[in-house]
JSON list of C-alpha atoms and ligand atoms in Angstrom, two decimals:
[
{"chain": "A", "resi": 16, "resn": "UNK", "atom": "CA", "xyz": [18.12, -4.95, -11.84]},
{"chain": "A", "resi": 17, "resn": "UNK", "atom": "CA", "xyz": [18.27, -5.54, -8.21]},
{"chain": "A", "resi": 18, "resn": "UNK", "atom": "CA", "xyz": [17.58, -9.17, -6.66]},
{"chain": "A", "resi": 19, "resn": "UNK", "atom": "CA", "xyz": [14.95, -8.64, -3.63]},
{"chain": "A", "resi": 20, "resn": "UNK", "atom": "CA", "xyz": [14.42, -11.81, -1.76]},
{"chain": "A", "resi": 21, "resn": "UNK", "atom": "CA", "xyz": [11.73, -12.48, 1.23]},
{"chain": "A", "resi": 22, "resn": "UNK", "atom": "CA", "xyz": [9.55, -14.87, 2.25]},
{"chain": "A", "resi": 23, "resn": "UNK", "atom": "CA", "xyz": [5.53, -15.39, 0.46]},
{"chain": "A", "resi": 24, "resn": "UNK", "atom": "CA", "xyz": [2.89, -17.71, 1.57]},
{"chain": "A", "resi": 25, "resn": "UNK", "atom": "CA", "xyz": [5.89, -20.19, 3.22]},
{"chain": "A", "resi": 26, "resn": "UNK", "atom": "CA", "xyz": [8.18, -20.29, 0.36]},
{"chain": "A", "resi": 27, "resn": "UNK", "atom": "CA", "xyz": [10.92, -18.08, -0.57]},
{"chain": "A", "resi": 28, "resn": "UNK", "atom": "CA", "xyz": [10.64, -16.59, -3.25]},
{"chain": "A", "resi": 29, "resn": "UNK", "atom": "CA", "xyz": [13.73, -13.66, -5.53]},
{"chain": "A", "resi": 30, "resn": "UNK", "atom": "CA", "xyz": [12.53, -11.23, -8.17]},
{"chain": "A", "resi": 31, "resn": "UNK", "atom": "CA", "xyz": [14.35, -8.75, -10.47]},
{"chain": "A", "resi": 32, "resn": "UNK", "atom": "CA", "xyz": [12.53, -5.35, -9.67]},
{"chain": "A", "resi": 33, "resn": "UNK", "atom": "CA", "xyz": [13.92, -1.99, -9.03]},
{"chain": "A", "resi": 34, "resn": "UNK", "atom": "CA", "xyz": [14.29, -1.17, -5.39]},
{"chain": "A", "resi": 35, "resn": "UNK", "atom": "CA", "xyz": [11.16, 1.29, -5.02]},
{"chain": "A", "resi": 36, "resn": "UNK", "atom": "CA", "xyz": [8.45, -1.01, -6.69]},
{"chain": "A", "resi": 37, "resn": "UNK", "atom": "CA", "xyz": [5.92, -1.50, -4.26]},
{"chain": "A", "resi": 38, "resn": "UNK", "atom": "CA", "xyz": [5.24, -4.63, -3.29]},
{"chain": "A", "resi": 39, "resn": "UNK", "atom": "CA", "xyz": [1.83, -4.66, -4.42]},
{"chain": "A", "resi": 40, "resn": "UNK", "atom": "CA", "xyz": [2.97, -4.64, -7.94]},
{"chain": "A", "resi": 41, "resn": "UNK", "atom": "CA", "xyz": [5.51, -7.55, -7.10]},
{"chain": "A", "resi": 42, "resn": "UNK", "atom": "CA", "xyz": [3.02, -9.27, -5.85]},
{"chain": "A", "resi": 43, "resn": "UNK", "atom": "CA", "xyz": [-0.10, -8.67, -8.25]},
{"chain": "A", "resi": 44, "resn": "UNK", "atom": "CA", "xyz": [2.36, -8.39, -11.63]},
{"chain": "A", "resi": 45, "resn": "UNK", "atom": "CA", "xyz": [5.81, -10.15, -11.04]},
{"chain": "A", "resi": 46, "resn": "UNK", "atom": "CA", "xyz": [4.57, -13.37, -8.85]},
{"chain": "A", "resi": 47, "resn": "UNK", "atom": "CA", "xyz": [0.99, -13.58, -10.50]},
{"chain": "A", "resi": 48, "resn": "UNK", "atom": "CA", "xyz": [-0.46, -13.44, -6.70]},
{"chain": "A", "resi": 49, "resn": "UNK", "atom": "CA", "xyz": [-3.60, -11.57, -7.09]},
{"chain": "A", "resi": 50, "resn": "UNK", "atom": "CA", "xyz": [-5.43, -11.96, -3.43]},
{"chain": "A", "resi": 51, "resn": "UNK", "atom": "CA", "xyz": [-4.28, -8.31, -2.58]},
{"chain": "A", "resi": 52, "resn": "UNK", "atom": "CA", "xyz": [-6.58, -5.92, -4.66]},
{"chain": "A", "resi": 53, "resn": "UNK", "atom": "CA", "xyz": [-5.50, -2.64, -5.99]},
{"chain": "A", "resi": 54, "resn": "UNK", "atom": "CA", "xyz": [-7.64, -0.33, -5.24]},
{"chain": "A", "resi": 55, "resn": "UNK", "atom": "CA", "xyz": [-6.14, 3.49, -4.32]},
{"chain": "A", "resi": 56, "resn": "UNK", "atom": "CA", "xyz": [-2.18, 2.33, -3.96]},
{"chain": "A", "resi": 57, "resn": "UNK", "atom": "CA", "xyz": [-1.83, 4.89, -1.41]},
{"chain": "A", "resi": 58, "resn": "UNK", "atom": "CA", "xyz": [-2.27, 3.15, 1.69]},
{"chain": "A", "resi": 59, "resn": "UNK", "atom": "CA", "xyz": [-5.99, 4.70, 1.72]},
{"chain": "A", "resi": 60, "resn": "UNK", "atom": "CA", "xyz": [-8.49, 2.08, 0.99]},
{"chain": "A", "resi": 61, "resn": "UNK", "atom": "CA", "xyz": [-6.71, -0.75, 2.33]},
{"chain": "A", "resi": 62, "resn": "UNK", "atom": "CA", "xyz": [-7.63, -3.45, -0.49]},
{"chain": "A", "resi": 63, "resn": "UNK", "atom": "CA", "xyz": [-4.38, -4.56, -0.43]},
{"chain": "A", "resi": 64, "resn": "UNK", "atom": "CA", "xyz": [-4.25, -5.54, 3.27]},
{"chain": "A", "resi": 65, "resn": "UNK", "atom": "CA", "xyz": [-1.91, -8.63, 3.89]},
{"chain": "A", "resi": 66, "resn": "UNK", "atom": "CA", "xyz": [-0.04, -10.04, 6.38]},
{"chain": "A", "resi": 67, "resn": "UNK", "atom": "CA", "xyz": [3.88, -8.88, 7.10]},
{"chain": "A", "resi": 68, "resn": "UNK", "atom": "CA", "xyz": [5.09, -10.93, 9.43]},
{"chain": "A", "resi": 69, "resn": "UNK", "atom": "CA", "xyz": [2.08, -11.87, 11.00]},
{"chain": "A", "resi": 70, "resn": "UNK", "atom": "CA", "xyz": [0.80, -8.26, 11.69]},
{"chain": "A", "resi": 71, "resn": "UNK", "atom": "CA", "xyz": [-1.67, -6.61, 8.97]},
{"chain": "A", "resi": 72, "resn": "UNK", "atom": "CA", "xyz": [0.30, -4.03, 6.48]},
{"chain": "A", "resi": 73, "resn": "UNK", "atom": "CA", "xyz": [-0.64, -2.56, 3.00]},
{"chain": "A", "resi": 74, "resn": "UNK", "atom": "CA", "xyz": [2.15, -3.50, 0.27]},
{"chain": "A", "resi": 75, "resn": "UNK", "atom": "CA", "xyz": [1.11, -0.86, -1.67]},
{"chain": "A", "resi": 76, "resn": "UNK", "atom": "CA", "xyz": [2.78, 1.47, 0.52]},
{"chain": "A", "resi": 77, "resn": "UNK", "atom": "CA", "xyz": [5.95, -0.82, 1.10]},
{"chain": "A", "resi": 78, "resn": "UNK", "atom": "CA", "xyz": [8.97, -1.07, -2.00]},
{"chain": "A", "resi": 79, "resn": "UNK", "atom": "CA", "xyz": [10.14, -4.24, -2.20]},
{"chain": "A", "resi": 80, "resn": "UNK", "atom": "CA", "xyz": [13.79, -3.10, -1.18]},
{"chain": "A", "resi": 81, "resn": "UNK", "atom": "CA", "xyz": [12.06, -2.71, 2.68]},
{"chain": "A", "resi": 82, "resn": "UNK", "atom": "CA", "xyz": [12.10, -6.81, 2.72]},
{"chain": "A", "resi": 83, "resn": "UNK", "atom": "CA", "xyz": [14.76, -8.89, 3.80]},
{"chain": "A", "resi": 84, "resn": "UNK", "atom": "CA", "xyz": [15.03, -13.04, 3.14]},
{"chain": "A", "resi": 85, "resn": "UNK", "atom": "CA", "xyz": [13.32, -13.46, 6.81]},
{"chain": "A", "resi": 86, "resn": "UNK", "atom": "CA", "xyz": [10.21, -11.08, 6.37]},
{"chain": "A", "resi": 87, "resn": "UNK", "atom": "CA", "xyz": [7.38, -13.47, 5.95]},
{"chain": "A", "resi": 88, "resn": "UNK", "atom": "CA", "xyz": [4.53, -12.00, 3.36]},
{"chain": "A", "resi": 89, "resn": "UNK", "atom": "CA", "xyz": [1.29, -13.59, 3.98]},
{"chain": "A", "resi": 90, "resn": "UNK", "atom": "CA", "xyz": [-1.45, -13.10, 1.37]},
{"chain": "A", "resi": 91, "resn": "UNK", "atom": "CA", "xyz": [-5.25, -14.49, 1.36]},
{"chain": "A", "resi": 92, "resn": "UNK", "atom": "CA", "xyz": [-3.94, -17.55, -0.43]},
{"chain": "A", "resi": 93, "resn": "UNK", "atom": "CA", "xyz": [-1.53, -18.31, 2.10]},
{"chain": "A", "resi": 94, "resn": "UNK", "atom": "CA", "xyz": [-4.27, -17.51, 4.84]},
{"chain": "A", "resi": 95, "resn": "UNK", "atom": "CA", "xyz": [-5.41, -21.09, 5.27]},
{"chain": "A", "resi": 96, "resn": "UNK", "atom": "CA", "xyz": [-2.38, -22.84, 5.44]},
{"chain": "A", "resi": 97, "resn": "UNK", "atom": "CA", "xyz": [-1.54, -20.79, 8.78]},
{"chain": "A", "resi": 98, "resn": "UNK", "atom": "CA", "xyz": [-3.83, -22.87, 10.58]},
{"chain": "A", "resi": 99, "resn": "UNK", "atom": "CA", "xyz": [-3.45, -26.39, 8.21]},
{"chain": "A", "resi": 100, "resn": "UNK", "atom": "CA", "xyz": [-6.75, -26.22, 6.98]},
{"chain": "A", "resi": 101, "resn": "UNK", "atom": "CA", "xyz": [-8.46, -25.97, 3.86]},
{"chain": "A", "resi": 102, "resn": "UNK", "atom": "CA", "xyz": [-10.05, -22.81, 4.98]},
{"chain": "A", "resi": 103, "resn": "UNK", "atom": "CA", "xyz": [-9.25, -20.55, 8.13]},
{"chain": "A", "resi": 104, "resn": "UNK", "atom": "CA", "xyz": [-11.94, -19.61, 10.44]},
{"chain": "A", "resi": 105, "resn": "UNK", "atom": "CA", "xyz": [-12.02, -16.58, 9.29]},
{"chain": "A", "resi": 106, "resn": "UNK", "atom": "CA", "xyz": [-13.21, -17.26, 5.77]},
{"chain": "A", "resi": 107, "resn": "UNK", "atom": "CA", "xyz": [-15.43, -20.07, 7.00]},
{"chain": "A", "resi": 108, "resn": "UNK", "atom": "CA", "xyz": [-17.44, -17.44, 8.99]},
{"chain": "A", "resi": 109, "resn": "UNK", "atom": "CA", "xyz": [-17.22, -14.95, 6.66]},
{"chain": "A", "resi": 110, "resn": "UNK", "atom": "CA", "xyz": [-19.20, -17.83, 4.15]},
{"chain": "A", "resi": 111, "resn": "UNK", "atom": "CA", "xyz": [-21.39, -18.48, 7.20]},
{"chain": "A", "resi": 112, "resn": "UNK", "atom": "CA", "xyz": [-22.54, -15.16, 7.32]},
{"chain": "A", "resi": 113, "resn": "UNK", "atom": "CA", "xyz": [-22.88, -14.82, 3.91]},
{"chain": "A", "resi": 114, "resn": "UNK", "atom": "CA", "xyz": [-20.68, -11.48, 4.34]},
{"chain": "A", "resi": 115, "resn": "UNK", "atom": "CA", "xyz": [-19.53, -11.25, 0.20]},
{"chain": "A", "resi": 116, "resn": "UNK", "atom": "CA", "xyz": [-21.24, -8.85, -2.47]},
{"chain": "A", "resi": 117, "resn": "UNK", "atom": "CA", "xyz": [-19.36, -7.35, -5.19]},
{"chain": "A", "resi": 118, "resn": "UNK", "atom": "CA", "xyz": [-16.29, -9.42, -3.32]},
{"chain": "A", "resi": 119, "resn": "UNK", "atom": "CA", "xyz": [-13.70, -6.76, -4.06]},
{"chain": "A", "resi": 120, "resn": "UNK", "atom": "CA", "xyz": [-12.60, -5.95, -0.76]},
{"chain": "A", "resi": 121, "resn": "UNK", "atom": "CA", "xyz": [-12.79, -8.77, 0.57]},
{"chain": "A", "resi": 122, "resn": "UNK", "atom": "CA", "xyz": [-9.90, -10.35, 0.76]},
{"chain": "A", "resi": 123, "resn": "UNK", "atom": "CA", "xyz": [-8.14, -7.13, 2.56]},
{"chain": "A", "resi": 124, "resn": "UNK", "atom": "CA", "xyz": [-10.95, -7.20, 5.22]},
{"chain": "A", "resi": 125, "resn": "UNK", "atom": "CA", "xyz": [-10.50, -11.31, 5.84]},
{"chain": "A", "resi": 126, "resn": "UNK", "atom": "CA", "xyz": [-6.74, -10.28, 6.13]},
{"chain": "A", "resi": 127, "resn": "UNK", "atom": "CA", "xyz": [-7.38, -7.41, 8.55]},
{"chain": "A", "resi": 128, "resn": "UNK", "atom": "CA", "xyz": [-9.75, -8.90, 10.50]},
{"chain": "A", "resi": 129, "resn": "UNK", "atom": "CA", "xyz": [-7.44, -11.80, 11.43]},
{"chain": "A", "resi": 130, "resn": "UNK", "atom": "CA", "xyz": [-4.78, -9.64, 12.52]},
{"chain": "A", "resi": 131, "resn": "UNK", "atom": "CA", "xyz": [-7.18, -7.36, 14.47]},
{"chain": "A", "resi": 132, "resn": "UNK", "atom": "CA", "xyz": [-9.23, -11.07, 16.30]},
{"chain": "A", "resi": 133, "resn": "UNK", "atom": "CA", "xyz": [-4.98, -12.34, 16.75]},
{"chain": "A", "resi": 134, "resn": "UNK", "atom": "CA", "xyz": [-3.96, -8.92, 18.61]},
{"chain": "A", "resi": 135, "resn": "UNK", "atom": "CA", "xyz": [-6.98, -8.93, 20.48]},
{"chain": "A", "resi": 136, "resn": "UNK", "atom": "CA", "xyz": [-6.54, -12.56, 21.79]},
{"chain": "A", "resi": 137, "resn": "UNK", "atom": "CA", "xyz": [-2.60, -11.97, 22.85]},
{"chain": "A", "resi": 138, "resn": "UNK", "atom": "CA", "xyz": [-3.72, -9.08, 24.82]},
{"chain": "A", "resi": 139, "resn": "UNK", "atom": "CA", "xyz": [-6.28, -11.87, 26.51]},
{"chain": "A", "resi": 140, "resn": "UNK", "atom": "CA", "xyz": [-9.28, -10.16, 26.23]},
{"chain": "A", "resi": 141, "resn": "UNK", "atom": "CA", "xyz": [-12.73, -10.65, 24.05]},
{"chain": "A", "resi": 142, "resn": "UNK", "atom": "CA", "xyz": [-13.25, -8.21, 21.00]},
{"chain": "A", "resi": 143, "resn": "UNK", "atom": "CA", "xyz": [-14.74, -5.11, 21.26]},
{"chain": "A", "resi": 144, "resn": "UNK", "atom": "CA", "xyz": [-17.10, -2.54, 19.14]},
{"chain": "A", "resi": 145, "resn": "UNK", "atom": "CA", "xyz": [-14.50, -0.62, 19.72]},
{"chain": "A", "resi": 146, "resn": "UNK", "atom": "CA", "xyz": [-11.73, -3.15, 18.57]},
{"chain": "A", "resi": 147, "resn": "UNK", "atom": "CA", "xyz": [-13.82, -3.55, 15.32]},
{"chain": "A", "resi": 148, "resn": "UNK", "atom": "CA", "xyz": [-14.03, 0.38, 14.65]},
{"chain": "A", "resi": 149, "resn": "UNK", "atom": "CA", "xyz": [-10.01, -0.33, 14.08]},
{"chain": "A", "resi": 150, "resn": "UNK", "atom": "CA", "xyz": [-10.78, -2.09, 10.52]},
{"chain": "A", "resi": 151, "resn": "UNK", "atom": "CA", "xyz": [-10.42, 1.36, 8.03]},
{"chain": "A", "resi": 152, "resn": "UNK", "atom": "CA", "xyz": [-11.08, -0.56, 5.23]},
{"chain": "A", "resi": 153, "resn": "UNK", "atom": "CA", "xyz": [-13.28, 0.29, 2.92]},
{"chain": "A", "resi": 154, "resn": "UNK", "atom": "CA", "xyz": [-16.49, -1.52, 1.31]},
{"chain": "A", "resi": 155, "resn": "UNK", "atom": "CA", "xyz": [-18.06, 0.14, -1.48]},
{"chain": "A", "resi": 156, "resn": "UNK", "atom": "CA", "xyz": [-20.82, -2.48, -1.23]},
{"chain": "A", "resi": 157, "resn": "UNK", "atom": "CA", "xyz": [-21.62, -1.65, 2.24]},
{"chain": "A", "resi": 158, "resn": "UNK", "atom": "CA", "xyz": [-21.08, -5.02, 4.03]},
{"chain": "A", "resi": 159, "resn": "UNK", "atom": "CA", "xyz": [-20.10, -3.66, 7.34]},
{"chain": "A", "resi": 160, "resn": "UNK", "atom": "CA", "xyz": [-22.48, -5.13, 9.52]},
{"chain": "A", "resi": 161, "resn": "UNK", "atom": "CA", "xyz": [-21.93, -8.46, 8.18]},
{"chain": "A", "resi": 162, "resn": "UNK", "atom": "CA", "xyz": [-18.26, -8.11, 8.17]},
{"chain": "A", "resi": 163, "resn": "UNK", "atom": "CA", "xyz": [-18.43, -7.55, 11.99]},
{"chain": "A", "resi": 164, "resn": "UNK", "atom": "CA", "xyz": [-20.69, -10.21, 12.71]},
{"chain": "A", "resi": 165, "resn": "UNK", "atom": "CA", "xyz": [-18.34, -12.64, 10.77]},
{"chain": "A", "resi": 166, "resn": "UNK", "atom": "CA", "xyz": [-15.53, -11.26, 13.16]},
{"chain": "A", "resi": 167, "resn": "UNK", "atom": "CA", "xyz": [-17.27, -12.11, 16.47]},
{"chain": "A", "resi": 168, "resn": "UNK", "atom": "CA", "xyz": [-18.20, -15.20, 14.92]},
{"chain": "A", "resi": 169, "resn": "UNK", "atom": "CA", "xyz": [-14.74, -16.51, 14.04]},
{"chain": "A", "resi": 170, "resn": "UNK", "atom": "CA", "xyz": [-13.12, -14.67, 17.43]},
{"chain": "A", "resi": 171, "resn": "UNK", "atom": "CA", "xyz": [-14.63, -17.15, 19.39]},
{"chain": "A", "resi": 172, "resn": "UNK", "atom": "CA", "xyz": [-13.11, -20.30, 17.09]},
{"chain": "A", "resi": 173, "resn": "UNK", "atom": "CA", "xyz": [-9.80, -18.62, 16.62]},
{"chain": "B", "resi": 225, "resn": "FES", "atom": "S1", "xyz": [-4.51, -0.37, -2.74]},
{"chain": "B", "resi": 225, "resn": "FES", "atom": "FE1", "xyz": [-3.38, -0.55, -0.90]},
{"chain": "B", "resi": 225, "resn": "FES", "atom": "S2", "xyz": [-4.46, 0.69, 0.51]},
{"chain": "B", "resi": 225, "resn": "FES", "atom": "FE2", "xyz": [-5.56, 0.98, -1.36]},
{"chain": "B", "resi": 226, "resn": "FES", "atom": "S1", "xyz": [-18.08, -6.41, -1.20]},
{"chain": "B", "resi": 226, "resn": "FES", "atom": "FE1", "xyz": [-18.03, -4.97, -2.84]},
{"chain": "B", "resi": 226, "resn": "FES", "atom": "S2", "xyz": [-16.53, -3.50, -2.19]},
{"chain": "B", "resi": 226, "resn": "FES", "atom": "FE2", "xyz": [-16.83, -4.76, -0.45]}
]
């Protein structure tokens, strides 16, 4: 089988898959990394959401043959070491808040809500209702509010 190497959560890691596994599967069932949920793997409900290269992506809709050695895959474990700290601000406000219920999604909406409060700040500007009706993914629990009040919270230590 094919040799795909790239870049996960700092380290570089090579796996034997065929080109057009998505990387979910790589991730979840090849390098034991479970963060990333699978929940539609069809680039619908977004449980999956990680970081490629810094921006938020869903590796269930990416096979592993679209990485190269210098794409950087950041998953929720990786998260905190981004900022050298035992947890990021994200998930610190996200406990403050008390945002968690069934805790499925969550990991996807810590992951998209750092890439949405990181856009948001390069562009130089404070976040937005509108900003926060960006985040498609979805809760089954209903946590919404409490996700965005997490995500102001955290925009202003980011
Ligand atoms: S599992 Fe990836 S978007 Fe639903
Ligand atoms: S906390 Fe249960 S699905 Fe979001």
């Amino acid at each position: 089988m094919p040799e795909h190497t790239f870049r996960l959560n700092g380290h570089q890691v090579s796996v034997d898959v065929e080109d057009d596994v998505r990387l979910l599967w790589v991730l979840r069932d090849v390098l034991g990394v479970t963060g990333p949920k699978y929940g539609c793997g069809i680039n619908v409900c977004k449980a999956c959401t990680s970081h490629l290269n810094g921006t938020a992506f869903n590796p269930c809709a990416v096979p592993v043959k679209d990485l190269g050695p210098n794409d950087e895959v950041t998953t929720i474990e990786g998260l905190p070491a981004t900022v050298g700290r035992a947890l990021h601000p994200m998930q610190e406000a996200w406990l403050e808040a008390d945002v968690a219920q069934c805790g499925y999604c969550q990991p996807g909406q810590i992951m998209a809500a750092v890439a949405l409060v990181r856009r948001v700040a390069a562009e130089g500007r404070e976040i937005t209702d509108d900003d926060l009706d960006t985040i498609r993914n979805i809760c089954r629990c209903g946590t919404y509010p409490r996700i965005r009040q997490a995500i102001r919270a955290a925009s202003a230590q980011m």
